[in-house]
Short mmCIF file of C-alpha atoms and ligand atoms in Angstrom, two decimals:
data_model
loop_
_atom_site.label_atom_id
_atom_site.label_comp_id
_atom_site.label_asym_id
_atom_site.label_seq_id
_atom_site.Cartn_x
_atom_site.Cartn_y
_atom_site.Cartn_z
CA UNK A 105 46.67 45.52 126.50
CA UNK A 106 42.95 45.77 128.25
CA UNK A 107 39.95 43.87 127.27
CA UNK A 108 38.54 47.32 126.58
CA UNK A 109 40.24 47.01 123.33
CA UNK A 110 37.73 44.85 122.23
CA UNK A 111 34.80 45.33 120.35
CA UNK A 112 31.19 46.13 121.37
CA UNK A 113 29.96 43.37 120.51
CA UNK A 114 32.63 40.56 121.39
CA UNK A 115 33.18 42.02 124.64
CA UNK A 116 29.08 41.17 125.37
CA UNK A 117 29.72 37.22 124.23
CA UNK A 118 30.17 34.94 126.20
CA UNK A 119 31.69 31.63 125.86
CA UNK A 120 29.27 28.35 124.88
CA UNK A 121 28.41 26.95 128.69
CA UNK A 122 28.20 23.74 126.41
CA UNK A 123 31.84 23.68 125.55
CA UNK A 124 32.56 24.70 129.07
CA UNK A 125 30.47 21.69 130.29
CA UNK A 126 32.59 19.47 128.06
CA UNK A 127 35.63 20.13 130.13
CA UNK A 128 33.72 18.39 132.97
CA UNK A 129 32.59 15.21 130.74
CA UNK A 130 36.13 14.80 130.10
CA UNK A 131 37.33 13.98 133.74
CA UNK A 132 37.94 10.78 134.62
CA UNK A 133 34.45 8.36 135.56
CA UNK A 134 31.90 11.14 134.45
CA UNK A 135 29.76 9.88 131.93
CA UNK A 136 28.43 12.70 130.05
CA UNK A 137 24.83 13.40 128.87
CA UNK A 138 26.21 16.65 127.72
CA UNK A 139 27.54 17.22 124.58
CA UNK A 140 25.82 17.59 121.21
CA UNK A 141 28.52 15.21 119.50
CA UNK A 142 27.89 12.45 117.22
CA UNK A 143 29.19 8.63 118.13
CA UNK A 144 33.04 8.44 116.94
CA UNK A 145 32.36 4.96 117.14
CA UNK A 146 29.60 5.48 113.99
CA UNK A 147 31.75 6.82 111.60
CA UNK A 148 32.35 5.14 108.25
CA UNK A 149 35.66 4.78 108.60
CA UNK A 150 36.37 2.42 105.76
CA UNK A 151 34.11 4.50 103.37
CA UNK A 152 36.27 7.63 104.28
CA UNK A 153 39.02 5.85 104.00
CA UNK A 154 38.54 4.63 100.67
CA UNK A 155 36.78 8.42 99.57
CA UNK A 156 40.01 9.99 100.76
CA UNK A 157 42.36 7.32 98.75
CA UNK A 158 40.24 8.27 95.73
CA UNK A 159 40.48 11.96 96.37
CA UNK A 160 44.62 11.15 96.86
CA UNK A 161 45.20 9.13 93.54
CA UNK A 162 42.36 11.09 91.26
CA UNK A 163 41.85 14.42 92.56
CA UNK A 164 44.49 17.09 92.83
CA UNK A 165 42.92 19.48 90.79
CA UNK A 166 39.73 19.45 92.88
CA UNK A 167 41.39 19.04 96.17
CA UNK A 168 44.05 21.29 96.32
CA UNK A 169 44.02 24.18 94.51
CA UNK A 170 41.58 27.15 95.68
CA UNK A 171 37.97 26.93 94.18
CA UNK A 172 34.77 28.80 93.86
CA UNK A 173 33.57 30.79 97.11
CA UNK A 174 29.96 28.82 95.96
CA UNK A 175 31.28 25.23 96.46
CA UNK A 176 32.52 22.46 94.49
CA UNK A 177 29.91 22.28 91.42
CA UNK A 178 29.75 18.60 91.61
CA UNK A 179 28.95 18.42 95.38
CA UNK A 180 26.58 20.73 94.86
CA UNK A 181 24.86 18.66 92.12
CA UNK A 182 24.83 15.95 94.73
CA UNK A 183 23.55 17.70 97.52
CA UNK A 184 20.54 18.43 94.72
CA UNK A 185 19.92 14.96 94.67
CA UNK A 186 20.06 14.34 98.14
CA UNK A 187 17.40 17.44 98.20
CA UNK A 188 15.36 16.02 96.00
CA UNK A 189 15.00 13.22 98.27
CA UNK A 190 13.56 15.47 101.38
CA UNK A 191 11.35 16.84 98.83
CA UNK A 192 13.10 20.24 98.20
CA UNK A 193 13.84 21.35 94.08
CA UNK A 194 17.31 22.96 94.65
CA UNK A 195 19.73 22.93 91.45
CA UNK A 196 23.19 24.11 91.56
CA UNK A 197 22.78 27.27 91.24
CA UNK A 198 20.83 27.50 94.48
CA UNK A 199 23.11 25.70 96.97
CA UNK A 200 25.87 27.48 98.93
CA UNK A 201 28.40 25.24 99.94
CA UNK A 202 29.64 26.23 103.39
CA UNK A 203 32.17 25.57 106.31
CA UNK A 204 28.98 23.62 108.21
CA UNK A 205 25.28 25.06 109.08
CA UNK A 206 26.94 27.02 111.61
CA UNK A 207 28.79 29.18 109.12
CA UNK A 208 25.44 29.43 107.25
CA UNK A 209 23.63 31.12 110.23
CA UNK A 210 26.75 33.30 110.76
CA UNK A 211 27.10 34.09 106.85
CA UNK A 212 22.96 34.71 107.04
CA UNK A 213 23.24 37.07 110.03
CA UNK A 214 25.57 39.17 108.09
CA UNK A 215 23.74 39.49 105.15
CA UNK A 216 20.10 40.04 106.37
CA UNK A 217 20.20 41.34 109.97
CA UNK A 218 20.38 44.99 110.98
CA UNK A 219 20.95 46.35 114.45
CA UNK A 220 17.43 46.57 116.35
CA UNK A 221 15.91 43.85 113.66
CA UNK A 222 13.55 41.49 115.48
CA UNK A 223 14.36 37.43 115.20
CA UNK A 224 12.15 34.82 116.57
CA UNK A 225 13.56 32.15 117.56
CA UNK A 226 12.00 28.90 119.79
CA UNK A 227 11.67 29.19 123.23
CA UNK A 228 14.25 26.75 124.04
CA UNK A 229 16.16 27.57 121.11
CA UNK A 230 20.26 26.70 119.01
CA UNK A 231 22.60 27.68 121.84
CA UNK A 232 25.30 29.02 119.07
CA UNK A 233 22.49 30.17 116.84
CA UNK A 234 21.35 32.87 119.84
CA UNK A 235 25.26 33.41 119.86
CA UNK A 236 25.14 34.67 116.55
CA UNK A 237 22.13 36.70 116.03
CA UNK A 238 23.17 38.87 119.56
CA UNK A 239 26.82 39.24 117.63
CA UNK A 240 24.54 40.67 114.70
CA UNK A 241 22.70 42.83 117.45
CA UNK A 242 19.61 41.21 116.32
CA UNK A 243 16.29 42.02 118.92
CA UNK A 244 15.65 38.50 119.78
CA UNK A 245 12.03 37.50 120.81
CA UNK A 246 11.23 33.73 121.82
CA UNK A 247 7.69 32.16 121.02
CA UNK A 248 7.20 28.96 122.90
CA UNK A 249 7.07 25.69 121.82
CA UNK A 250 4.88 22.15 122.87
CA UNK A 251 5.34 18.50 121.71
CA UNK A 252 4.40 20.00 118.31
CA UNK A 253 6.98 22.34 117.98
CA UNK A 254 6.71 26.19 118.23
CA UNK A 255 4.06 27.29 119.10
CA UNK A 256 2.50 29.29 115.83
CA UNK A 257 -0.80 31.13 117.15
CA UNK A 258 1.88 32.42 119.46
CA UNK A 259 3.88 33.91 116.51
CA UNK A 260 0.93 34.81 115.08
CA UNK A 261 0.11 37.39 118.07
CA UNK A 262 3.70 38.73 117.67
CA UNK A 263 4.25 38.89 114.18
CA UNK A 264 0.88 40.98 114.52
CA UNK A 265 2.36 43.21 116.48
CA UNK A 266 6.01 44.08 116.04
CA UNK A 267 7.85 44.16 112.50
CA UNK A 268 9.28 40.82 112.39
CA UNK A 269 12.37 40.31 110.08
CA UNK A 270 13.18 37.04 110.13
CA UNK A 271 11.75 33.30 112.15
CA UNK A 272 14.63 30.88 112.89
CA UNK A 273 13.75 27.25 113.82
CA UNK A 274 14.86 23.75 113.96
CA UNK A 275 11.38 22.54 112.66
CA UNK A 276 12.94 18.66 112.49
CA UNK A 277 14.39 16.96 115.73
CA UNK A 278 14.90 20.04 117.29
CA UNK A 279 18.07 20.71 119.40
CA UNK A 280 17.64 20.89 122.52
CA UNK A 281 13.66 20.21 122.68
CA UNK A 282 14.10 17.07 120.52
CA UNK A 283 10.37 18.51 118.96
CA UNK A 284 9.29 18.18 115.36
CA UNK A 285 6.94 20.27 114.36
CA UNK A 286 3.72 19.11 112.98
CA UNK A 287 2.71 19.05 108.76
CA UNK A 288 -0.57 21.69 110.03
CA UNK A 289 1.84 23.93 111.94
CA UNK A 290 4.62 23.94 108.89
CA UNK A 291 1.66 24.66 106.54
CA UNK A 292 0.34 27.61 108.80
CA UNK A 293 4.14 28.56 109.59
CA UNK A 294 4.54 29.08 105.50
CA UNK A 295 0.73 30.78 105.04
CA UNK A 296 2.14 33.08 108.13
CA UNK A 297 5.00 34.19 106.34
CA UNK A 298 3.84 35.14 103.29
CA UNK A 299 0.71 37.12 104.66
CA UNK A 300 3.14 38.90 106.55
CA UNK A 301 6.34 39.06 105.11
CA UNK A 302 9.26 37.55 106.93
CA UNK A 303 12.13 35.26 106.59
CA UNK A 304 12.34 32.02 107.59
CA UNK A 305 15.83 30.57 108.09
CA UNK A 306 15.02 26.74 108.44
CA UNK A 307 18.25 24.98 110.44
CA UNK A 308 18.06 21.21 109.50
CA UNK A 309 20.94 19.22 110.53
CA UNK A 310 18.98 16.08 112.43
CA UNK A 311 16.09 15.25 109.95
CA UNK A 312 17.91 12.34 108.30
CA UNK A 313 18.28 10.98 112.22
CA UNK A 314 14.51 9.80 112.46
CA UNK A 315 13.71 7.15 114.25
CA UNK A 316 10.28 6.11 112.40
CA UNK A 317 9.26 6.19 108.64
CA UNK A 318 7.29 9.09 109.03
CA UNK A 319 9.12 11.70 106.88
CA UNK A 320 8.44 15.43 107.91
CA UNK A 321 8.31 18.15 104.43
CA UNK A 322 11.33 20.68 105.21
CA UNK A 323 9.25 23.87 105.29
CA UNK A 324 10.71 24.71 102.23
CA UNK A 325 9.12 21.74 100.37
CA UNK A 326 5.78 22.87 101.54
CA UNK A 327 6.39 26.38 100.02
CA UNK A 328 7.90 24.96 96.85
CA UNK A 329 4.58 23.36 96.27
CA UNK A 330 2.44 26.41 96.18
CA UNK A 331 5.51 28.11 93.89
CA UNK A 332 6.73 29.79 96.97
CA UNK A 333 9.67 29.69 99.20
CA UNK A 334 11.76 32.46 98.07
CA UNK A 335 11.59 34.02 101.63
CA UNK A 336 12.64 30.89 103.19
CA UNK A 337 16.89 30.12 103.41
CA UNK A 338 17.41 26.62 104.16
CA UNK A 339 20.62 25.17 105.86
CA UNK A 340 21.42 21.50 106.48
CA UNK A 341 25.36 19.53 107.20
CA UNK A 342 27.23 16.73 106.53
CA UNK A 343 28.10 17.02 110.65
CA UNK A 344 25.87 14.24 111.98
CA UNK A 345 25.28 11.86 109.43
CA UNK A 346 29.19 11.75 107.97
CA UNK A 347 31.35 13.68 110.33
CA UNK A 348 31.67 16.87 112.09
CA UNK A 349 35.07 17.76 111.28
CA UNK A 350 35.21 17.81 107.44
CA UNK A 351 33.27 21.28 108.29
CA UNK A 352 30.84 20.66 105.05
CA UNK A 353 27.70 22.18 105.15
CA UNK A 354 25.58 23.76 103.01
CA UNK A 355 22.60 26.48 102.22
CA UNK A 356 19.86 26.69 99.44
CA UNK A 357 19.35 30.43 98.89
CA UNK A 358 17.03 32.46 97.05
CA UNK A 359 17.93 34.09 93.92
CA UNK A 360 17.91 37.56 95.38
CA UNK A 361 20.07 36.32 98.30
CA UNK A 362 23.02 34.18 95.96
CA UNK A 363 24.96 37.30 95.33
CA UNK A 364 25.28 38.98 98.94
CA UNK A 365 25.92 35.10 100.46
CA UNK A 366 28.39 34.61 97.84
CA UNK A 367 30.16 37.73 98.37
CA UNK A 368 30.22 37.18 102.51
CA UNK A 369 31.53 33.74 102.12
CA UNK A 370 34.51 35.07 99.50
CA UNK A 371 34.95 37.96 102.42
CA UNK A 372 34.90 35.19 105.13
CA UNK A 373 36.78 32.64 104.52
CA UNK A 374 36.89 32.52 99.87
CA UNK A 375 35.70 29.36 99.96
CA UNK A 376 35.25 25.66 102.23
CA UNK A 377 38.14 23.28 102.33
CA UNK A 378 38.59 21.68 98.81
CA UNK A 379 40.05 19.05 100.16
CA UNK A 380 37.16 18.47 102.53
CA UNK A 381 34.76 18.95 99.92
CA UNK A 382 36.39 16.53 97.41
CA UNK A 383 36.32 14.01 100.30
CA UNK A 384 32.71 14.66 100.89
CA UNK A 385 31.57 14.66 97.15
CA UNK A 386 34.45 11.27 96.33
CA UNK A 387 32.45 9.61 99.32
CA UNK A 388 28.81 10.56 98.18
CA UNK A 389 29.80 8.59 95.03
CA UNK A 390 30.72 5.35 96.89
CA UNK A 391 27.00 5.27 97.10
CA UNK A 392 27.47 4.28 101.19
CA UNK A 393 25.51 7.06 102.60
CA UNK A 394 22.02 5.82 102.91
CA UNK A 395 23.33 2.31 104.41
CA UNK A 396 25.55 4.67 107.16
CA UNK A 397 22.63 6.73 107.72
CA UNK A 398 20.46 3.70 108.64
CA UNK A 399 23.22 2.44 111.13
CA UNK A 400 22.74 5.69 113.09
CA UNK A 401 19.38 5.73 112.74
CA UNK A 402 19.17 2.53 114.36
CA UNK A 403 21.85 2.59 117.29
CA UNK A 404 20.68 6.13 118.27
CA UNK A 405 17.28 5.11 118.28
CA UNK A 406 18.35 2.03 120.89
CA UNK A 407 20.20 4.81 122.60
CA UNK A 408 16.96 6.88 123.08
CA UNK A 409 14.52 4.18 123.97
CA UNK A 410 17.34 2.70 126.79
CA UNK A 411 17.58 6.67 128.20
CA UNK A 412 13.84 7.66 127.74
CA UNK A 413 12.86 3.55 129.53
CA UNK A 414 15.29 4.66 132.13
CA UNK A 415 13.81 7.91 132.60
CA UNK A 416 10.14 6.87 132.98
CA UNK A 417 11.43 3.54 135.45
CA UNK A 418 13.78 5.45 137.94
CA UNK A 419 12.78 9.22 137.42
CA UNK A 420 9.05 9.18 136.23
CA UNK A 421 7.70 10.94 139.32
CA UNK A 422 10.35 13.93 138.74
CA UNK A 423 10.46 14.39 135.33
CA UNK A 424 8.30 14.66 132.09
CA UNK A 425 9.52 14.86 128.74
CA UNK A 426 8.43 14.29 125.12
CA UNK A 427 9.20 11.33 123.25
CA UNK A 428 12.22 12.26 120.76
CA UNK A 429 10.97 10.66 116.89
CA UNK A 430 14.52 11.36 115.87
CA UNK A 431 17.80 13.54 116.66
CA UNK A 432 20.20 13.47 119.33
CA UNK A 433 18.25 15.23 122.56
CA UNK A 434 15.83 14.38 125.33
CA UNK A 435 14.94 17.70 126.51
CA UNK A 436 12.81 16.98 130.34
CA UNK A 437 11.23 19.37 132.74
CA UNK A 438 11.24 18.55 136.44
CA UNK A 439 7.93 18.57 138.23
CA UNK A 440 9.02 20.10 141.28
CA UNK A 441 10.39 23.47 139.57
CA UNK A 442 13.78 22.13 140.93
CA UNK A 443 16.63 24.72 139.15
CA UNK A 444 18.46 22.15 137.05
CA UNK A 445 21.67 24.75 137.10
CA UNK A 446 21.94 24.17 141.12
CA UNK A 447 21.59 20.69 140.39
CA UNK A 448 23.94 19.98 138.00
CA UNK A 449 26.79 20.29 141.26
CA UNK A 450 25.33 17.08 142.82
CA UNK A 451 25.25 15.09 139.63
CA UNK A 452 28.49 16.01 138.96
CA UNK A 453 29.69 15.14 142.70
CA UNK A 454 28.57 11.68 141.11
CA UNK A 455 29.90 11.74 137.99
CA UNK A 456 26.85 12.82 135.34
CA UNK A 457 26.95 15.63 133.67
CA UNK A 458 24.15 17.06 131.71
CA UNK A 459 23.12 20.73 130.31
CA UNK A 460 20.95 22.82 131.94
CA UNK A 461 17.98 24.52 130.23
CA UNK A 462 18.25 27.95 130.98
CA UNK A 463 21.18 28.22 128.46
CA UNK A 464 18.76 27.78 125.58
CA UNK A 465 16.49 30.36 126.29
CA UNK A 466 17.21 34.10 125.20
CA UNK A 467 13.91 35.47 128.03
CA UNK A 468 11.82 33.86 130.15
CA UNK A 469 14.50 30.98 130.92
CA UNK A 470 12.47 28.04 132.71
CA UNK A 471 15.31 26.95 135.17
CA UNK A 472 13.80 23.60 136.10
CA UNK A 473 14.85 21.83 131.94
CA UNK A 474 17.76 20.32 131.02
CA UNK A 475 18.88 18.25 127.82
CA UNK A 476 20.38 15.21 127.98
CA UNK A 477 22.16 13.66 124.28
CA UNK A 478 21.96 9.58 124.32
CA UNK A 479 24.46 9.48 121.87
CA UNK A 480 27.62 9.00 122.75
CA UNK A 481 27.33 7.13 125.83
CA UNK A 482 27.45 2.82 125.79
CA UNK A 483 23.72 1.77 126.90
CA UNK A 484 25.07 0.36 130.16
CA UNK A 485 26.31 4.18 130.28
CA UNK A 486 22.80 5.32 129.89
CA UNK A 487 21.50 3.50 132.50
CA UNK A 488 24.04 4.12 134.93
CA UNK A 489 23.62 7.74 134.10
CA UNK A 490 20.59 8.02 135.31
CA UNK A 491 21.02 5.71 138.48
CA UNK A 492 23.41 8.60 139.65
CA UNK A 493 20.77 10.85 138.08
CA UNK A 494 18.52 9.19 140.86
CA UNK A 495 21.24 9.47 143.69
CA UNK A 496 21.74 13.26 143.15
CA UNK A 497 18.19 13.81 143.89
CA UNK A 498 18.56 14.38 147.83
N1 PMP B 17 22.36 23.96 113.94
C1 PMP B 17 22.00 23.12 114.92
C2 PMP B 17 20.59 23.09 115.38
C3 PMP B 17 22.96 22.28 115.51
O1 PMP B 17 22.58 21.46 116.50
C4 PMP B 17 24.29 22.33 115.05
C5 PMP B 17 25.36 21.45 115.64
N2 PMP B 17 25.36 21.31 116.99
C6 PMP B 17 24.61 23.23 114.03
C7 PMP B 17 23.61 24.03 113.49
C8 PMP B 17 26.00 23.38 113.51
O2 PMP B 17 26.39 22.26 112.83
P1 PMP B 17 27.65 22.24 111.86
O3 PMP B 17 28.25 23.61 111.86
O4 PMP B 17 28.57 21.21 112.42
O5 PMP B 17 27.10 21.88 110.54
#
């Protein structure tokens, strides 16, 4: 058999250069800036153990047996009331549960893009959201963004000119700029899609990671209060603020929209793991998710001050970056133009490892980025990171 066999447009994808990177942060010494992953070390472990023993003495029904292609109804009623608190009205009827937010964009692809139909997306953008719009043969354009998050005069311009379908961002925390976009630029980025008509798929899986009290309005609250928002799909996770590998996200979709998401996720996969959903919705009602939340708030935020301290002591002349308010990525540009690709073989010589920018670009890559996660790394880590960070220079 030939790789000719496959199709079109597999045989034009190629694999995450994230996920190849993590082979290198795996070797021995390296200390990896690299990965998007949350801190293992975080995890509630005694709150999932205690979910799960729940879910194991009370919950066969839920747990085992195969369930709607929508979701478990009472997760869903939860994940209303965790809406409600980021100021979005979603009832049950208008949340999706699905296998994470990645599924979501996948599942959304399907549904709304056509060959040839034009998606903006930030300028750096979602590595594996790019993957999936070019597997839906999307036209991708990029609008830039600045410490305030994409750019929207920009979009403006383009939006003026070409027949955009559909605007996807990560207005909160954004990965990999680590950018929130500003209350004026979410109210002009709502007014903007109205006047002319397209979609916006909001991707929110950092905004409960903030490092401040200042609490940004998903872009869907903002249209909710003018008695819009029914061209706007948000998606959000359990990923980063339980754990990644229960796979439990979800999406609030418009009424017109329920049926064909519905009938993609029955197609795709019938429905998310009960069991993982039952653990997610038993652990929800120990009531420990805001206190867990504020723990990784808190050590990610030490993580980010040590890295971005670091940064400005040893590196300041090189680099310049925007403070991150929340998330999991310090996204820096180097002053000298220096291509971060090229240099990522003398950090690694010294054991850092890092991603470069032009991987989260789909035009116009600007070769001299990179994003480093503070995450998962010890603090002593962090600074040692960028000591070699400093070495690798010459
Ligand atoms: N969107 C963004 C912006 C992300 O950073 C991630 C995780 N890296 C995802 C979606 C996917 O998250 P999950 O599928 O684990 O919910």
């Amino acid at each position: 058999m030939s790789l000719s066999k496959l199709s079109r447009h597999v045989s034009h994808l190629q694999s995450s250069a994230i996920r190849e990177l993590l082979k290198h942060s795996k070797m021995e010494g390296v200390i990896s800036l690299g990965g998007g992953i949350p801190d293992a070390a975080l995890f509630d472990h005694e709150g999932i153990q205690t979910a799960m023993e729940q879910v194991l003495a009370s919950d066969w029904n839920d747990a085992f047996q195969y369930g709607l292609s929508e979701g478990l109804p009472a997760l869903r009623e939860s994940i209303g009331e965790l809406m409600a608190g980021r100021g979005v009205k979603a009832g049950v009827d208008d949340i999706v549960i699905t296998s994470g937010s990645q599924q979501s964009l996948d599942i959304l692809a399907r549904v709304l893009i056509n060959p040839g139909d034009i998606v903006v997306v930030e300028r750096p953008t979602y590595l594996a959201a790019l993957q999936v719009f070019q597997l839906a043969q999307a036209q991708i354009e990029s609008v830039s963004t600045d410490g305030d998050g994409m750019n929207i005069n920009e979009l403006e311009a383009l939006v003026k000119q070409k027949a955009v379908k559909a605007v996807y961002l990560v207005p909160t925390f954004g990965n990999p700029s680590g950018v929130t976009l500003t209350p004026a630029r979410r109210a002009q980025l709502v007014a903007l899609s109205k006047q002319y008509d397209f979609l916006i798929i909001e991707d929110e899986p950092y905004s409960e990671i903030n490092f401040s009290d200042t609490r940004y309005k998903p872009l869907l609250a903002h249209a909710q209060e003018q008695g819009e928002g029914d061209n706007i799909i948000y998606t959000s996770t359990f990923s980063k603020i339980l754990a990644p590998g229960t796979r439990v996200g979800w999406v609030i979709v418009p009424a017109w929209l329920k049926r064909a998401v519905v009938t993609l996720k029955q197609a795709t996969d019938l429905h998310t793991s009960a069991l993982s959903q039952a653990l997610t919705e038993q652990y929800l009602q120990t009531g420990r998710l805001p206190a867990q939340i504020d723990r990784i708030r808190k050590a990610y935020k030490q993580k980010c001050d040590t890295l971005s301290h670091a940064l400005n002591q040893e590196l300041g002349e090189y680099l310049t970056f925007h403070q991150p308010k929340g998330g999991m990525f310090l996204w820096a540009t180097f002053k000298d133009g220096r291509n971060t690709t090229e240099w990522l073989k003398n950090t690694l010589a010294n054991g850092v490892v890092f991603v470069p920018g032009e991987f989260f670009y789909s035009d116009h890559p600007d070769h001299s980025t990179l994003r480093m996660s503070y995450v998962t790394p010890s603090e002593e880590n962090l600074k040692e990171a960028v000591r070699r960070l400093k070495i690798s220079l010459t």
